[in-house]
Amino acid sequence: PAIYYRLSRLLEDPKTTANQVAGVVGSDPVCASRLLQLVNSPFYGVRGQVKTISQAVKLLGFDAVKSLVLAVMAQGMFLPKGSPNAKQAEELWYHSIGCGVAARVVARHVNLLDPEQYFVGGLLHDIGKIILFRSAPEDLVVTLQTARDAQCYFSEAEDQVCGTNHSLIGQLLGEKWQFPANLTEAVSLHHRPDLAKVQPILTAVGHVANTIARSLEIGSGGDNLVPPITRIAAQRLKLEPSQLRSIMLDVEKEYPEVQALLTV
């Protein structure tokens, strides 16, 4: 997205000011409005406190605002106009929002700081699938059918049909778009949190959030299976099985509002 690209370039300069960041975000009224709605929603927890983009930048910091800009711009990536697989893309977007909400809820339950990075990591975990939606729609149809017929994970069907999978594609996309290294890792390793090196906690949260969103049947990730939470992810987060019910209840409560904000 153009705003994210401009913001990334701007933040390469250590002399960049809050007003300059606010100016870039504010140059897109839709992005600015949705960002303020999100920050002021009960989900984000600062209702009524943030009235301008400048306030948001000063309150949240550059990195958080950059992450949230990417979040509010993501709908355009996930729901391309005229897509031959529009229904599947819509279901993937709902699943992605569910995973973002779940990631932020998990982070809150295990007392992690900077919750917006977990939200964005969850929201974008399946961004590699969008490349299939856009660039290989026929292969996507075969992949979806293979996953249904074989009752296997979508990633297994991808490997069989496409010779690659969305995790690797997401890694390449993150590198090309210059995502922070921790976000690229979280996207590429959400199915293999044991391999994470840059920021294992972020990857573990995305992994757990994906399972929770699948368990709650929020949207669709391309198959109807619920992947298990790996032991290492639970250990890294000090996540107890007894916490999962409370987390899932919070996700069910908070998802509808975020879905409404990010689907317009």
Tab-separated table of C-alpha atoms in Angstrom:
chain	number	residue	atom	x	y	z
A	1	PRO	CA	0.000	0.000	0.000
A	2	ALA	CA	1.259	3.476	-0.965
A	3	ILE	CA	0.807	5.037	2.489
A	4	TYR	CA	2.685	2.180	4.176
A	5	TYR	CA	5.507	2.496	1.639
A	6	ARG	CA	5.788	6.262	2.169
A	7	LEU	CA	5.715	5.813	5.921
A	8	SER	CA	8.422	3.143	5.801
A	9	ARG	CA	10.694	5.405	3.770
A	10	LEU	CA	10.042	8.329	6.099
A	11	LEU	CA	10.867	6.313	9.203
A	12	GLU	CA	14.262	5.359	7.791
A	13	ASP	CA	15.333	8.897	8.717
A	14	PRO	CA	16.060	9.181	12.469
A	15	LYS	CA	15.234	12.911	12.289
A	16	THR	CA	11.613	12.238	11.314
A	17	THR	CA	9.092	14.031	13.536
A	18	ALA	CA	5.651	13.058	14.802
A	19	ASN	CA	4.071	15.793	12.669
A	20	GLN	CA	5.705	14.395	9.526
A	21	VAL	CA	4.363	10.912	10.297
A	22	ALA	CA	0.918	12.349	10.991
A	23	GLY	CA	1.095	14.252	7.701
A	24	VAL	CA	1.706	11.092	5.685
A	25	VAL	CA	-1.072	9.165	7.420
A	26	GLY	CA	-3.445	12.103	7.197
A	27	SER	CA	-2.883	12.414	3.445
A	28	ASP	CA	-5.214	9.422	3.072
A	29	PRO	CA	-8.477	10.430	4.798
A	30	VAL	CA	-9.889	6.907	4.710
A	31	CYS	CA	-6.792	5.399	6.305
A	32	ALA	CA	-6.636	8.166	8.917
A	33	SER	CA	-10.313	7.839	9.822
A	34	ARG	CA	-10.196	4.061	10.182
A	35	LEU	CA	-7.001	4.203	12.214
A	36	LEU	CA	-8.609	6.621	14.672
A	37	GLN	CA	-11.723	4.443	14.869
A	38	LEU	CA	-9.606	1.420	15.659
A	39	VAL	CA	-7.452	3.154	18.269
A	40	ASN	CA	-10.531	4.610	20.001
A	41	SER	CA	-12.521	1.377	19.974
A	42	PRO	CA	-13.080	-0.618	23.187
A	43	PHE	CA	-10.907	-3.316	21.618
A	44	TYR	CA	-7.943	-0.986	21.730
A	45	GLY	CA	-8.824	0.419	25.118
A	46	VAL	CA	-8.287	4.178	24.747
A	47	ARG	CA	-11.810	5.270	23.785
A	48	GLY	CA	-12.264	9.005	23.390
A	49	GLN	CA	-8.649	9.860	24.146
A	50	VAL	CA	-7.285	10.123	20.599
A	51	LYS	CA	-8.845	12.791	18.390
A	52	THR	CA	-6.051	13.395	15.843
A	53	ILE	CA	-3.386	11.397	14.061
A	54	SER	CA	-0.748	13.522	15.775
A	55	GLN	CA	-2.116	12.411	19.136
A	56	ALA	CA	-2.045	8.795	18.007
A	57	VAL	CA	1.584	9.093	16.921
A	58	LYS	CA	2.634	10.701	20.214
A	59	LEU	CA	0.664	8.222	22.312
A	60	LEU	CA	1.543	5.012	20.476
A	61	GLY	CA	4.906	5.734	18.871
A	62	PHE	CA	6.132	5.460	15.285
A	63	ASP	CA	6.343	1.675	15.061
A	64	ALA	CA	2.862	1.119	16.467
A	65	VAL	CA	1.287	3.630	14.091
A	66	LYS	CA	3.150	2.105	11.154
A	67	SER	CA	1.820	-1.330	12.134
A	68	LEU	CA	-1.738	-0.077	12.512
A	69	VAL	CA	-1.599	1.706	9.146
A	70	LEU	CA	-0.707	-1.632	7.599
A	71	ALA	CA	-3.637	-3.215	9.454
A	72	VAL	CA	-6.242	-0.740	8.254
A	73	MET	CA	-4.903	-0.841	4.688
A	74	ALA	CA	-4.876	-4.640	4.580
A	75	GLN	CA	-8.490	-4.994	3.481
A	76	GLY	CA	-7.568	-3.712	0.033
A	77	MET	CA	-4.909	-6.416	-0.234
A	78	PHE	CA	-7.176	-9.209	0.962
A	79	LEU	CA	-10.296	-8.192	-0.971
A	80	PRO	CA	-9.111	-7.219	-4.453
A	81	LYS	CA	-11.875	-5.963	-6.718
A	82	GLY	CA	-13.000	-8.361	-9.398
A	83	SER	CA	-11.355	-11.400	-7.842
A	84	PRO	CA	-12.615	-14.699	-9.323
A	85	ASN	CA	-12.358	-16.159	-5.818
A	86	ALA	CA	-14.109	-13.281	-4.034
A	87	LYS	CA	-16.010	-15.481	-1.577
A	88	GLN	CA	-12.900	-17.373	-0.503
A	89	ALA	CA	-10.983	-14.083	-0.198
A	90	GLU	CA	-13.726	-12.660	2.025
A	91	GLU	CA	-13.666	-15.727	4.274
A	92	LEU	CA	-9.867	-15.496	4.492
A	93	TRP	CA	-10.143	-11.829	5.503
A	94	TYR	CA	-12.594	-12.712	8.286
A	95	HIS	CA	-10.263	-15.471	9.466
A	96	SER	CA	-7.340	-13.050	9.396
A	97	ILE	CA	-9.227	-10.478	11.472
A	98	GLY	CA	-10.163	-13.250	13.901
A	99	CYS	CA	-6.525	-14.232	14.179
A	100	GLY	CA	-5.498	-10.617	14.756
A	101	VAL	CA	-8.066	-10.221	17.520
A	102	ALA	CA	-7.038	-13.544	19.052
A	103	ALA	CA	-3.362	-12.553	18.969
A	104	ARG	CA	-4.040	-9.322	20.838
A	105	VAL	CA	-6.213	-11.134	23.382
A	106	VAL	CA	-3.555	-13.813	23.923
A	107	ALA	CA	-0.895	-11.116	24.371
A	108	ARG	CA	-3.073	-9.417	26.961
A	109	HIS	CA	-3.735	-12.648	28.875
A	110	VAL	CA	-0.041	-13.502	29.100
A	111	ASN	CA	0.940	-9.913	29.970
A	112	LEU	CA	2.917	-8.947	26.866
A	113	LEU	CA	3.691	-5.333	25.976
A	114	ASP	CA	3.088	-3.584	22.629
A	115	PRO	CA	-0.159	-5.421	21.817
A	116	GLU	CA	-0.542	-3.788	18.389
A	117	GLN	CA	2.392	-5.789	17.005
A	118	TYR	CA	0.632	-9.018	17.958
A	119	PHE	CA	-2.611	-7.810	16.404
A	120	VAL	CA	-0.884	-6.991	13.109
A	121	GLY	CA	1.131	-10.223	13.179
A	122	GLY	CA	-2.077	-12.210	13.541
A	123	LEU	CA	-3.917	-10.160	10.927
A	124	LEU	CA	-1.210	-10.687	8.287
A	125	HIS	CA	-0.203	-14.271	9.085
A	126	ASP	CA	-1.874	-15.626	5.923
A	127	ILE	CA	-0.910	-12.804	3.573
A	128	GLY	CA	0.964	-15.303	1.404
A	129	LYS	CA	-2.383	-16.824	0.424
A	130	ILE	CA	-3.359	-13.522	-1.177
A	131	ILE	CA	-0.621	-14.005	-3.775
A	132	LEU	CA	-2.295	-17.275	-4.741
A	133	PHE	CA	-5.687	-15.544	-4.900
A	134	ARG	CA	-4.297	-12.811	-7.150
A	135	SER	CA	-1.685	-14.603	-9.244
A	136	ALA	CA	-2.683	-18.246	-9.428
A	137	PRO	CA	-6.490	-18.406	-9.136
A	138	GLU	CA	-6.789	-21.700	-11.009
A	139	ASP	CA	-4.198	-23.377	-8.811
A	140	LEU	CA	-6.003	-21.947	-5.789
A	141	VAL	CA	-9.250	-23.669	-6.804
A	142	VAL	CA	-7.418	-26.993	-7.182
A	143	THR	CA	-5.661	-26.459	-3.830
A	144	LEU	CA	-8.957	-25.808	-2.037
A	145	GLN	CA	-10.504	-28.902	-3.617
A	146	THR	CA	-7.479	-31.021	-2.729
A	147	ALA	CA	-7.646	-29.895	0.904
A	148	ARG	CA	-11.352	-30.817	1.023
A	149	ASP	CA	-11.004	-34.168	-0.712
A	150	ALA	CA	-7.923	-35.303	1.206
A	151	GLN	CA	-9.019	-33.726	4.503
A	152	CYS	CA	-5.551	-32.254	4.842
A	153	TYR	CA	-4.219	-28.867	5.831
A	154	PHE	CA	-4.295	-26.141	3.193
A	155	SER	CA	-0.496	-25.831	3.366
A	156	GLU	CA	-0.120	-29.548	2.576
A	157	ALA	CA	-2.425	-29.161	-0.419
A	158	GLU	CA	-0.422	-26.104	-1.521
A	159	ASP	CA	2.811	-28.073	-1.492
A	160	GLN	CA	1.176	-30.810	-3.542
A	161	VAL	CA	-0.494	-28.549	-6.120
A	162	CYS	CA	1.761	-25.472	-6.258
A	163	GLY	CA	5.137	-26.775	-5.156
A	164	THR	CA	5.296	-24.065	-2.495
A	165	ASN	CA	3.114	-22.706	0.310
A	166	HIS	CA	1.774	-19.475	1.750
A	167	SER	CA	4.303	-19.361	4.577
A	168	LEU	CA	7.237	-19.166	2.156
A	169	ILE	CA	5.365	-16.741	-0.084
A	170	GLY	CA	4.619	-14.588	2.972
A	171	GLN	CA	8.313	-14.550	3.853
A	172	LEU	CA	9.272	-13.393	0.358
A	173	LEU	CA	6.570	-10.729	0.402
A	174	GLY	CA	7.646	-9.476	3.829
A	175	GLU	CA	11.225	-9.166	2.651
A	176	LYS	CA	10.224	-7.383	-0.554
A	177	TRP	CA	7.956	-4.930	1.280
A	178	GLN	CA	10.542	-4.442	4.021
A	179	PHE	CA	8.404	-5.611	6.906
A	180	PRO	CA	10.200	-5.551	10.265
A	181	ALA	CA	12.207	-8.771	10.595
A	182	ASN	CA	10.065	-9.975	13.508
A	183	LEU	CA	6.849	-9.571	11.470
A	184	THR	CA	8.310	-11.391	8.465
A	185	GLU	CA	9.324	-14.232	10.770
A	186	ALA	CA	5.894	-14.368	12.413
A	187	VAL	CA	4.244	-14.581	8.995
A	188	SER	CA	6.607	-17.224	7.627
A	189	LEU	CA	6.731	-19.457	10.705
A	190	HIS	CA	3.218	-19.318	12.181
A	191	HIS	CA	2.956	-23.062	11.539
A	192	ARG	CA	6.494	-23.734	12.842
A	193	PRO	CA	7.023	-21.536	15.901
A	194	ASP	CA	9.832	-23.821	17.066
A	195	LEU	CA	12.042	-22.411	14.286
A	196	ALA	CA	11.620	-18.745	15.232
A	197	LYS	CA	14.832	-16.921	16.162
A	198	VAL	CA	14.226	-13.163	15.766
A	199	GLN	CA	11.290	-12.792	18.157
A	200	PRO	CA	9.955	-16.232	19.111
A	201	ILE	CA	7.209	-14.784	21.312
A	202	LEU	CA	5.553	-12.910	18.424
A	203	THR	CA	5.594	-16.043	16.290
A	204	ALA	CA	4.228	-18.165	19.144
A	205	VAL	CA	1.343	-15.739	19.683
A	206	GLY	CA	0.422	-15.846	15.986
A	207	HIS	CA	0.564	-19.633	16.045
A	208	VAL	CA	-1.763	-19.867	19.045
A	209	ALA	CA	-4.083	-17.189	17.642
A	210	ASN	CA	-4.466	-19.110	14.377
A	211	THR	CA	-5.603	-22.202	16.267
A	212	ILE	CA	-8.058	-20.172	18.334
A	213	ALA	CA	-9.569	-18.493	15.256
A	214	ARG	CA	-9.886	-21.895	13.599
A	215	SER	CA	-11.480	-23.378	16.714
A	216	LEU	CA	-14.079	-20.600	16.759
A	217	GLU	CA	-14.734	-21.089	13.024
A	218	ILE	CA	-14.155	-17.413	12.229
A	219	GLY	CA	-13.948	-17.211	8.454
A	220	SER	CA	-11.880	-19.827	6.658
A	221	GLY	CA	-8.186	-20.425	6.157
A	222	GLY	CA	-8.810	-22.836	3.279
A	223	ASP	CA	-9.500	-26.082	5.144
A	224	ASN	CA	-11.766	-27.192	7.967
A	225	LEU	CA	-9.088	-28.580	10.266
A	226	VAL	CA	-7.931	-27.114	13.582
A	227	PRO	CA	-4.138	-27.313	13.978
A	228	PRO	CA	-2.906	-28.185	17.479
A	229	ILE	CA	-0.983	-25.699	19.592
A	230	THR	CA	2.602	-26.868	19.776
A	231	ARG	CA	4.164	-27.516	23.146
A	232	ILE	CA	7.019	-25.080	22.534
A	233	ALA	CA	4.610	-22.237	21.709
A	234	ALA	CA	2.656	-22.837	24.909
A	235	GLN	CA	5.868	-23.019	26.908
A	236	ARG	CA	7.261	-19.792	25.481
A	237	LEU	CA	4.074	-17.949	26.373
A	238	LYS	CA	3.647	-19.726	29.722
A	239	LEU	CA	0.149	-20.438	28.454
A	240	GLU	CA	-1.909	-22.835	30.551
A	241	PRO	CA	-4.778	-24.914	29.065
A	242	SER	CA	-7.063	-23.410	31.708
A	243	GLN	CA	-6.580	-19.964	30.109
A	244	LEU	CA	-7.895	-20.953	26.700
A	245	ARG	CA	-11.600	-20.836	27.536
A	246	SER	CA	-11.324	-17.294	28.889
A	247	ILE	CA	-9.270	-16.239	25.856
A	248	MET	CA	-11.817	-17.702	23.450
A	249	LEU	CA	-14.695	-15.971	25.224
A	250	ASP	CA	-12.874	-12.641	24.936
A	251	VAL	CA	-12.202	-13.223	21.237
A	252	GLU	CA	-15.873	-13.991	20.586
A	253	LYS	CA	-16.830	-10.809	22.423
A	254	GLU	CA	-14.309	-8.506	20.749
A	255	TYR	CA	-14.239	-9.860	17.189
A	256	PRO	CA	-17.528	-8.379	15.875
A	257	GLU	CA	-16.546	-4.750	16.472
A	258	VAL	CA	-13.098	-5.130	14.922
A	259	GLN	CA	-14.583	-6.996	11.960
A	260	ALA	CA	-17.014	-4.114	11.432
A	261	LEU	CA	-14.189	-1.541	11.595
A	262	LEU	CA	-11.975	-3.410	9.126
A	263	THR	CA	-14.666	-4.456	6.625
A	264	VAL	CA	-16.277	-1.418	5.039
